[in-house]
Coordinates of C-alpha atoms in Angstrom, one line a residue:
X56 CA -23.8 -12.1 12.1
X57 CA -23.1 -10.7 16.0
X58 CA -22.9 -7.1 16.6
X59 CA -18.7 -6.4 16.6
X60 CA -19.0 -8.3 13.1
X61 CA -21.3 -6.6 11.7
X62 CA -19.2 -3.5 13.1
X63 CA -16.4 -4.5 10.9
X64 CA -18.2 -5.6 8.1
X65 CA -19.6 -1.9 8.2
X66 CA -15.7 -0.5 8.7
X67 CA -14.9 -2.9 5.5
X68 CA -17.4 -1.4 3.0
X69 CA -17.5 2.2 4.5
X70 CA -13.6 2.4 3.8
X71 CA -14.3 0.9 0.6
X72 CA -16.4 3.2 -0.7
X73 CA -13.9 5.8 0.3
X74 CA -11.7 4.6 -1.1
X75 CA -12.9 3.7 -5.2
X76 CA -14.2 7.1 -4.5
X77 CA -10.7 9.1 -4.7
X78 CA -9.4 6.4 -6.0
X79 CA -6.4 7.5 -9.0
X80 CA -7.9 5.0 -11.7
X81 CA -4.5 5.7 -13.0
X82 CA -2.5 3.0 -13.3
X83 CA 0.0 4.3 -16.1
X84 CA 2.4 6.3 -13.9
X85 CA 5.0 4.1 -12.4
X86 CA 6.3 -0.1 -13.4
X87 CA 5.4 -0.4 -10.0
X88 CA 1.4 0.2 -11.0
X89 CA 1.5 -0.1 -14.8
X90 CA 3.2 -3.6 -14.6
X91 CA 1.0 -5.0 -12.1
X92 CA -1.5 -4.3 -14.2
X93 CA 0.0 -5.6 -17.6
X94 CA 0.5 -8.3 -15.8
X95 CA -3.2 -9.1 -15.1
X96 CA -4.1 -8.1 -18.0
X97 CA -1.9 -10.8 -19.6
X98 CA -3.0 -12.5 -16.7
X99 CA -6.7 -13.2 -18.5
X100 CA -5.5 -13.2 -22.2
X101 CA -2.6 -15.4 -21.9
X102 CA -2.3 -17.1 -19.2
X103 CA 1.0 -15.9 -17.5
X104 CA 2.1 -13.3 -15.9
X105 CA 4.8 -11.4 -18.4
X106 CA 4.5 -8.2 -19.1
X107 CA 5.3 -7.8 -23.6
X108 CA 2.9 -5.3 -23.2
X109 CA 5.5 -3.2 -21.8
X110 CA 7.6 -2.9 -24.8
X111 CA 5.7 -2.0 -27.1
X112 CA 5.6 1.7 -24.8
X113 CA 8.6 3.4 -25.4
X114 CA 9.6 6.6 -24.0
X115 CA 11.6 8.5 -25.5
X116 CA 14.1 5.4 -27.0
X117 CA 13.6 3.2 -24.7
X118 CA 11.3 0.8 -23.8
X119 CA 10.1 1.2 -20.0
X120 CA 10.0 -2.2 -19.3
X121 CA 11.5 -2.6 -15.6
X122 CA 12.7 -6.1 -15.2
X123 CA 13.9 -9.0 -16.4
X124 CA 13.9 -11.4 -19.8
X125 CA 13.4 -14.9 -18.7
X126 CA 14.8 -18.3 -19.6
X127 CA 11.8 -18.3 -22.0
X128 CA 12.7 -15.2 -23.4
X129 CA 9.5 -13.4 -21.7
X130 CA 10.2 -10.2 -19.9
X131 CA 8.5 -10.7 -16.3
X132 CA 8.2 -7.9 -13.0
X133 CA 10.2 -8.0 -10.2
X134 CA 7.0 -8.9 -8.2
X135 CA 5.9 -11.7 -6.0
X136 CA 3.5 -13.6 -8.2
X137 CA 0.7 -13.5 -6.0
X138 CA 0.0 -9.1 -6.1
X139 CA -1.6 -9.4 -9.6
X140 CA -3.7 -12.2 -8.9
X141 CA -5.5 -10.5 -6.1
X142 CA -6.2 -7.9 -9.0
X143 CA -7.5 -10.1 -11.0
X144 CA -11.6 -10.0 -9.9
X145 CA -11.7 -6.7 -9.8
X146 CA -9.5 -6.2 -13.3
X147 CA -12.4 -9.1 -15.1
X148 CA -14.9 -7.1 -13.3
X149 CA -13.3 -3.8 -15.2
X150 CA -13.8 -6.1 -18.4
X151 CA -17.4 -6.9 -17.7
X152 CA -18.5 -2.7 -17.4
X153 CA -16.9 -1.9 -20.4
X154 CA -18.6 -5.1 -22.3
X155 CA -21.5 -3.4 -21.0
X156 CA -20.4 0.2 -22.0
X157 CA -20.0 -0.9 -24.7
X158 CA -16.2 0.1 -25.2
X159 CA -14.4 -2.3 -27.2
X160 CA -10.8 -3.3 -27.1
X161 CA -8.3 -1.8 -30.1
X162 CA -5.5 -3.4 -31.1
X163 CA -2.4 -2.6 -28.8
X164 CA -0.7 0.7 -30.4
X165 CA -4.9 2.2 -32.1
X166 CA -6.8 3.2 -28.6
X167 CA -6.0 3.4 -25.0
X168 CA -10.0 4.3 -24.2
X169 CA -10.2 0.4 -22.8
X170 CA -7.7 0.1 -21.2
X171 CA -8.0 3.6 -19.0
X172 CA -11.5 2.1 -18.3
X173 CA -10.8 -1.6 -17.1
X174 CA -7.2 -0.7 -15.9
X175 CA -9.0 2.4 -13.6
X176 CA -11.4 -0.5 -12.3
X177 CA -8.7 -3.1 -11.9
X178 CA -7.0 -0.3 -9.4
X179 CA -10.2 -0.6 -6.8
X180 CA -7.8 -4.1 -5.7
X181 CA -5.6 -1.6 -3.5
X182 CA -9.0 -0.5 -2.0
X183 CA -9.7 -3.4 -1.4
X184 CA -6.9 -4.7 0.7
X185 CA -6.4 -1.2 2.3
X186 CA -11.0 -1.8 3.5
X187 CA -9.6 -5.2 4.6
X188 CA -6.3 -4.1 6.5
X189 CA -9.0 -1.2 8.1
X190 CA -11.4 -3.9 9.0
X191 CA -9.0 -6.4 10.2
X192 CA -7.1 -4.1 12.9
X193 CA -11.4 -3.1 14.3
X194 CA -10.9 -7.6 15.2
X195 CA -7.3 -6.7 16.6
X196 CA -8.7 -4.5 18.7
X197 CA -11.7 -6.2 19.7
X198 CA -9.5 -9.4 20.0
X199 CA -7.6 -6.8 22.8
X200 CA -11.0 -6.9 24.6
X201 CA -11.1 -3.2 24.0
X202 CA -14.4 -1.0 24.5
X203 CA -16.4 -1.0 21.1
X204 CA -16.8 2.4 20.7
X205 CA -12.6 2.9 21.4
X206 CA -11.8 0.0 18.8
X207 CA -14.8 1.6 16.2
X208 CA -13.2 5.3 16.8
X209 CA -9.0 4.0 16.0
X210 CA -10.7 2.0 13.0
X211 CA -12.5 5.4 11.9
X212 CA -8.7 7.5 13.1
X213 CA -6.5 4.6 10.7
X214 CA -8.1 4.4 7.8
X215 CA -9.4 8.6 7.2
X216 CA -7.0 10.0 8.7
X217 CA -3.5 7.9 8.0
X218 CA -1.4 7.0 5.1
X219 CA -3.9 3.5 4.3
X220 CA -6.2 6.2 2.4
X221 CA -4.0 6.9 -0.5
X222 CA -2.5 3.4 -0.4
X223 CA -6.1 2.0 -1.2
X224 CA -6.3 4.9 -3.9
X225 CA -3.2 3.4 -6.0
X226 CA -2.2 0.1 -7.3
X227 CA 1.0 -0.2 -4.9
X228 CA 0.9 -3.4 -3.3
X229 CA 1.1 -2.1 0.1
X230 CA -2.4 -2.3 1.1
X231 CA -2.4 -5.8 0.5
X232 CA 0.4 -6.4 2.4
X233 CA -0.6 -4.6 5.5
X234 CA -4.3 -6.2 5.4
X235 CA -1.7 -10.3 5.6
X236 CA -0.2 -8.9 8.6
X237 CA -3.0 -7.5 10.7
X238 CA -5.5 -10.4 9.7
X239 CA -3.0 -12.2 10.8
X240 CA -2.4 -10.0 14.2
X241 CA -6.4 -11.1 14.7
X242 CA -6.2 -14.5 14.1
X243 CA -2.9 -15.3 16.7
X244 CA -5.2 -12.4 19.1
X245 CA -8.6 -15.0 18.4
X246 CA -6.7 -17.9 19.1
X247 CA -5.2 -17.0 21.9
X248 CA -8.6 -15.7 24.0
X249 CA -10.4 -18.5 22.8
X250 CA -9.8 -22.2 22.2
X251 CA -12.7 -22.8 20.1
X252 CA -11.0 -23.0 16.7
X253 CA -8.1 -22.5 17.7
X254 CA -5.6 -24.5 15.9
X255 CA -8.1 -23.1 12.3
X256 CA -6.9 -19.0 13.3
X257 CA -3.2 -20.0 13.9
X258 CA -3.1 -22.4 10.5
X259 CA -5.0 -19.3 8.3
X260 CA -2.1 -16.0 10.8
X261 CA 0.6 -18.6 8.8
X262 CA -1.6 -18.6 5.7
X263 CA -1.7 -15.2 5.9
X264 CA 2.2 -14.8 6.0
X265 CA 2.5 -16.3 3.6
X266 CA 0.0 -14.0 1.7
X267 CA 2.1 -11.3 2.3
X268 CA 5.6 -12.6 1.3
X269 CA 4.1 -13.3 -1.7
X270 CA 2.8 -10.2 -3.0
X271 CA 6.3 -8.9 -2.0
X272 CA 8.8 -10.7 -0.7
X273 CA 10.4 -7.5 1.5
X274 CA 7.2 -8.3 3.6
X275 CA 8.5 -11.1 4.9
X276 CA 11.1 -8.8 6.6
X277 CA 8.3 -8.4 8.9
X278 CA 7.2 -11.9 9.6
X279 CA 9.6 -12.8 12.2
X280 CA 8.0 -10.4 14.9
X281 CA 5.1 -12.6 15.4
X282 CA 7.3 -15.0 15.4
X283 CA 8.6 -13.8 18.6
X284 CA 5.5 -12.6 20.1
X285 CA 4.3 -15.7 20.6
X286 CA 7.3 -17.3 22.0
X287 CA 7.3 -14.5 24.5
X288 CA 3.6 -14.7 25.5
X289 CA 3.5 -16.2 29.0
X290 CA -0.2 -16.7 28.8
X291 CA 0.4 -20.3 27.0
X292 CA 2.7 -22.7 27.1
X293 CA 5.5 -23.8 26.5
X294 CA 3.9 -26.5 24.6
X295 CA 2.1 -24.7 22.6
X296 CA 4.2 -22.2 22.3
X297 CA 6.5 -23.9 20.3
X298 CA 3.3 -25.3 18.3
X299 CA 2.1 -21.7 17.1
X300 CA 6.0 -20.4 16.6
X301 CA 6.4 -23.9 14.4
X302 CA 3.4 -23.1 12.2
X303 CA 3.6 -19.4 11.7
X304 CA 7.5 -20.5 10.8
X305 CA 6.2 -22.7 8.5
X306 CA 3.9 -19.7 6.9
X307 CA 6.9 -17.8 6.2
X308 CA 9.2 -21.3 4.8
X309 CA 6.2 -21.2 2.0
X310 CA 6.7 -17.7 1.2
X311 CA 10.4 -17.8 0.7
X312 CA 10.0 -21.3 -1.3
X313 CA 7.5 -20.4 -3.2
X314 CA 9.4 -16.7 -4.5
X315 CA 12.9 -19.2 -4.4
X316 CA 10.5 -21.9 -6.9
X317 CA 9.0 -18.9 -9.2
X318 CA 13.0 -16.5 -9.5
X319 CA 13.8 -20.5 -11.0
X320 CA 11.3 -20.7 -13.0
X321 CA 11.7 -17.3 -14.6
X322 CA 15.8 -17.0 -14.5
X323 CA 17.4 -20.2 -13.7
X324 CA 18.2 -18.6 -9.8
X325 CA 16.6 -18.7 -6.9
X326 CA 17.2 -15.2 -5.2
X327 CA 17.2 -13.4 -8.8
X328 CA 13.9 -11.2 -8.1
X329 CA 14.8 -9.3 -11.1
X330 CA 15.2 -5.5 -9.8
X331 CA 17.8 -3.6 -12.7
X332 CA 19.0 -0.6 -10.9
X333 CA 21.2 0.5 -13.8
X334 CA 19.8 3.1 -15.2
X335 CA 19.7 4.8 -11.3
X336 CA 22.9 3.7 -10.0
X337 CA 26.0 4.6 -11.6
X338 CA 28.5 1.9 -10.5
X339 CA 27.1 -2.2 -10.3
X340 CA 26.6 -3.9 -8.2
X341 CA 24.3 -2.7 -5.9
X342 CA 24.6 -2.3 -2.4
X343 CA 21.6 -2.7 -1.5
X344 CA 21.9 -1.8 2.1
X345 CA 25.0 0.5 4.0
X346 CA 24.7 0.7 7.9
X347 CA 26.7 4.0 7.5
X348 CA 23.0 6.0 6.0
X349 CA 20.9 4.3 8.7
X350 CA 20.9 7.9 10.6
X351 CA 19.8 9.9 7.6
X352 CA 17.7 7.0 6.3
X353 CA 15.6 7.1 10.1
X354 CA 15.3 11.0 9.7
X355 CA 14.0 10.6 6.1
X356 CA 11.7 7.9 8.2
X357 CA 10.5 9.7 10.7
X358 CA 11.1 13.8 10.6
X359 CA 11.1 14.7 7.1
X360 CA 7.4 16.6 6.0
X361 CA 7.7 13.9 3.2
X362 CA 8.0 11.2 4.5
X363 CA 7.7 11.6 8.0
X364 CA 6.0 7.9 10.0
X365 CA 4.0 10.5 12.4
X366 CA 2.9 13.3 10.2
X367 CA 1.1 11.2 7.8
X368 CA -0.3 9.1 10.8
X369 CA -0.8 11.6 13.0
X370 CA -2.8 8.1 15.6
X371 CA 0.5 7.0 15.6
X372 CA 0.9 9.3 18.7
X373 CA -2.0 7.8 20.7
X374 CA 0.2 4.4 20.5
X375 CA 2.7 6.2 21.4
X376 CA 1.1 6.9 24.3
X377 CA -0.7 4.5 25.6
X378 CA 2.8 2.5 24.6
X379 CA 3.7 2.1 28.8
X380 CA 0.2 0.7 29.2
X381 CA 0.3 -1.6 26.6
X382 CA 3.6 -3.0 27.6
X383 CA 1.9 -3.5 31.2
X384 CA -0.9 -5.0 29.7
X385 CA 0.4 -7.1 26.6
X386 CA 3.9 -7.8 26.9
X387 CA 3.6 -10.1 24.1
X388 CA 1.9 -7.8 21.6
X389 CA 4.7 -4.9 22.6
X390 CA 7.7 -7.0 22.0
X391 CA 5.7 -7.8 18.2
X392 CA 5.2 -4.8 17.1
X393 CA 8.7 -3.3 18.4
X394 CA 10.0 -6.0 16.4
X395 CA 8.9 -5.0 13.2
X396 CA 9.1 -1.9 14.0
X397 CA 12.4 -1.6 14.6
X398 CA 13.2 -4.1 11.5
X399 CA 11.4 -2.3 9.8
X400 CA 13.1 1.5 10.7
X401 CA 16.7 -0.5 10.3
X402 CA 16.2 -2.6 6.8
X403 CA 14.8 1.0 5.1
X404 CA 17.3 3.4 6.7
X405 CA 19.8 1.5 5.3
X406 CA 18.0 0.2 2.4
X407 CA 19.1 2.5 -1.6
X408 CA 16.1 4.1 -1.3
X409 CA 15.1 4.9 2.4
X410 CA 11.5 7.1 1.1
X411 CA 10.1 4.5 -1.4
X412 CA 10.9 6.3 -4.8
X413 CA 8.1 7.6 -5.7
X414 CA 5.4 7.8 -4.2
X415 CA 3.1 9.3 -1.0
X416 CA 4.7 9.2 2.8
X417 CA 6.0 6.3 4.1
X418 CA 5.6 3.1 1.7
X419 CA 7.8 1.2 3.2
X420 CA 6.8 1.4 6.5
X421 CA 2.7 1.2 5.5
X422 CA 2.6 -2.7 5.8
X423 CA 3.0 -2.1 9.6
X424 CA 0.7 1.0 10.1
X425 CA -2.7 -1.1 11.2
X426 CA 0.1 -3.4 13.5
X427 CA 2.2 0.0 14.6
X428 CA -1.8 1.7 16.1
X429 CA -2.9 -1.5 18.4
X430 CA -0.4 -0.1 21.1
X431 CA -3.6 3.0 21.4
X432 CA -6.4 -0.3 21.9
X433 CA -6.7 -2.5 24.4
X434 CA -9.2 -3.3 27.4
X435 CA -7.5 0.0 29.7
X436 CA -7.4 2.6 26.6
X437 CA -7.5 5.9 27.4
X438 CA -10.4 8.0 26.9
X439 CA -8.4 10.4 24.4
X440 CA -10.2 13.6 25.5
X441 CA -12.7 14.5 21.9
X442 CA -10.3 17.3 20.9
X443 CA -7.1 15.3 20.5
X444 CA -8.8 13.0 18.1
X445 CA -10.0 15.8 16.5
X446 CA -6.5 17.2 16.6
X447 CA -5.2 13.5 15.1
X448 CA -8.1 13.5 12.3
X449 CA -7.6 16.6 11.0
X450 CA -3.8 16.7 10.4
X451 CA -4.1 13.4 9.0
X452 CA -7.0 13.4 6.7
X453 CA -5.5 16.2 5.7
X454 CA -2.8 14.9 4.1
X455 CA -4.6 12.0 2.9
X456 CA -7.6 13.9 0.8
X457 CA -4.6 15.9 -0.7
X458 CA -2.8 12.7 -1.3
X459 CA -5.5 10.8 -2.9
X460 CA -6.1 15.0 -4.7
X461 CA -2.6 15.1 -5.6
X462 CA -0.2 11.6 -8.9
X463 CA 2.6 11.1 -7.3
X464 CA 4.7 10.7 -10.5
X465 CA 3.3 14.4 -11.3
X466 CA 5.1 16.4 -7.9
X467 CA 7.7 14.4 -7.5
X468 CA 9.3 13.5 -11.1
X469 CA 12.7 14.1 -12.2
X470 CA 12.5 16.9 -14.3
X471 CA 14.9 19.6 -13.4
X472 CA 13.5 23.0 -12.7
X473 CA 16.0 24.9 -15.0
X474 CA 18.4 23.6 -17.3
X475 CA 21.6 22.6 -15.8
X476 CA 19.9 22.3 -12.2
X477 CA 21.2 19.1 -9.9
X478 CA 17.7 18.7 -8.5
X479 CA 13.6 18.1 -8.7
X480 CA 12.0 19.2 -5.9
X481 CA 11.8 15.3 -4.7
X482 CA 15.3 14.4 -5.1
X483 CA 19.0 16.0 -5.0
X484 CA 21.3 14.3 -7.5
X485 CA 24.7 14.2 -6.3
X486 CA 28.1 11.1 -6.6
X487 CA 27.2 8.5 -5.4
X488 CA 29.3 5.9 -3.3
X489 CA 29.5 2.3 -5.7
X490 CA 26.3 0.8 -5.8
X491 CA 25.0 3.2 -4.3
X492 CA 21.7 5.8 -6.0
X493 CA 22.7 9.0 -7.9
X494 CA 19.0 9.7 -6.4
X495 CA 18.7 11.1 -3.4
X496 CA 15.6 12.1 -0.8
X497 CA 15.4 15.6 -0.8
X498 CA 14.4 16.3 3.4
X499 CA 13.9 19.3 2.0
X500 CA 10.5 17.4 -0.1
X501 CA 7.2 19.2 0.7
X502 CA 4.2 17.0 -0.6
X503 CA 1.6 18.3 -3.4
X504 CA 3.7 22.2 -3.9
X505 CA 5.0 21.4 -7.2
X506 CA 2.3 20.0 -9.0
X507 CA -0.4 21.9 -7.1
X508 CA 1.5 24.8 -8.7
X509 CA 1.9 23.9 -12.0
X510 CA -0.4 25.3 -15.3
X511 CA -0.6 21.6 -16.4
X512 CA -2.1 20.7 -12.9
X513 CA -4.8 23.3 -12.0
X514 CA -5.1 23.1 -16.3
X515 CA -5.3 19.7 -17.2
X516 CA -3.3 20.2 -19.7
X517 CA -2.6 16.0 -20.4
X518 CA -4.2 13.4 -19.8
X519 CA -3.4 12.0 -16.4
X520 CA -2.1 15.4 -15.3
X521 CA -4.6 17.4 -12.6
X522 CA -6.7 16.1 -10.2
X523 CA -5.9 12.4 -8.9
X524 CA -9.1 11.1 -9.6
X525 CA -10.2 8.2 -12.1
X526 CA -13.4 9.9 -13.2
X527 CA -11.3 13.6 -13.7
X528 CA -9.1 11.4 -16.1
X529 CA -12.1 9.3 -17.9
X530 CA -12.7 12.6 -18.6
X531 CA -9.9 13.5 -20.2
X532 CA -9.6 10.8 -21.9
X533 CA -13.0 11.2 -23.4
X534 CA -11.3 14.5 -24.5
X535 CA -7.9 13.9 -25.4
X536 CA -7.6 10.6 -26.6
X537 CA -8.4 9.6 -30.6
X538 CA -11.5 6.1 -29.4
X539 CA -12.0 8.1 -26.2
X540 CA -15.3 9.2 -27.1
X541 CA -15.9 5.5 -26.6
X542 CA -16.1 5.8 -22.7
X543 CA -19.3 7.3 -22.0
X544 CA -20.4 9.9 -20.6
X545 CA -23.0 8.4 -18.4
X546 CA -20.0 6.9 -16.6
X547 CA -17.6 9.0 -15.4
X548 CA -20.7 10.7 -13.4
X549 CA -22.5 7.3 -12.6
X550 CA -18.7 6.0 -10.5
X551 CA -18.7 8.7 -8.0
X552 CA -22.3 8.7 -7.9
X553 CA -22.7 4.9 -6.9
X554 CA -19.5 4.9 -4.6
X555 CA -21.1 8.2 -2.4
X556 CA -23.9 6.7 -2.1
X557 CA -22.9 3.6 -0.5
X558 CA -20.4 5.7 1.6
X559 CA -23.1 8.0 2.8
X560 CA -25.6 4.8 3.5
X561 CA -23.1 2.8 5.5
X562 CA -21.4 5.7 7.3
X563 CA -24.8 7.0 8.5
X564 CA -25.2 3.1 9.7
X565 CA -21.7 3.9 11.7
X566 CA -22.1 7.2 13.2
X567 CA -24.9 5.4 15.2
X568 CA -22.6 3.0 16.8
X569 CA -20.8 5.9 18.6
X570 CA -22.5 8.1 21.5
X571 CA -24.0 11.1 20.8
X572 CA -21.7 12.7 23.7
X573 CA -18.0 11.1 24.4
X574 CA -14.8 12.5 25.1
X575 CA -14.2 9.5 23.6

């Protein structure tokens, strides 16, 4: 293994340990999490991706099912077919741990201990996806001829001081999307530098674009930026640009074709993705995009304290400062990154929910955060003063650590402040235009305040409340669930101890790769 490959492997292990250590373990907050868990659970139990488990769970007088019944009368969630497959190894590991610990699986409705334990381990899928994204960013930096120390420092900033951290601790799919996009970039940059295995690396990049699209269809809005970057890359011959662009388009087309076939199989309509907005949109059908909403949407994504891209990923300020130099050195990559950012901002600023629903930070833009940080890299990357690096690290790590400690749902839920109130901490209730949602993100929302100031968080009165860490929730389950005592207490303590030990050992190894005294 080369020195650079070893460094990338250490980066992956470091952040796999960090994200696993701080993982929520609570996969049962919102459909985007628990329906993914139910998909993978039912995939193992019955061999398909339907989610009949949701029909047995009631919230008031209604089930929690979010999606649509298919032609076979089975309930399907509105998510890509691949996200559950990626979580399958972690889910199987959770089942193995439950068997090892002697935690029985109770019949539906008669016990939740097994589900709590296996669900928490299944959530490590996102930790792996986020760690892969950071390692892929490190590889992309090296492919840009970035000095090794600078590449490592930037990777540490991405992994430990941006929104990538909290998304490694949830069961949302954004971490896997980010991994697919940045590794596609790394393969393309490597293919450009060396003719050895170039064809294989281009094919890998194309397949990764397809993978990202099959995790979540909206990931495909960023994929054309890769084609654009290749077409403008004057370091390649015209024929090579054409061949690479065709390969990437084929990968994108593959994802589109699979989605259409998947939707046709489920619902008999290729463009039916099963999203049901009836609960939040009073006058249907929904108007998914509204250009008049773009100015406010941009404020949400760039300036609002709860969602600002720069507050949740302050290292991107280094990328902004290096943008002119990066444009001179890497014009094609600059065009691709700029296109991804421009399309992402316009698309989501006009979208029904620019804030990304219940989520920490700018959820919709998380998949391109590693790409956006690349302009801070390169052969002539600036040697940043230590105080600048530490400032970005301090702000970003503080936001990320607070986010992992507070459940976004507990902090953002629609519960009214007082009887008759028309707003929550997170959403205002409005009379919308036809086809638009009645709950509108509050620009003044301040993250963490509502949850941390509530008695439920400090006293942890109910399962899932309080500090949002898997060991804590296991201890809650032991106290509060009828079958909770079947979860051995040692797991709640051995889990963080094992990950903390791995984190410490890997951190020491990574520290040895950094100079003792540096202004970088």
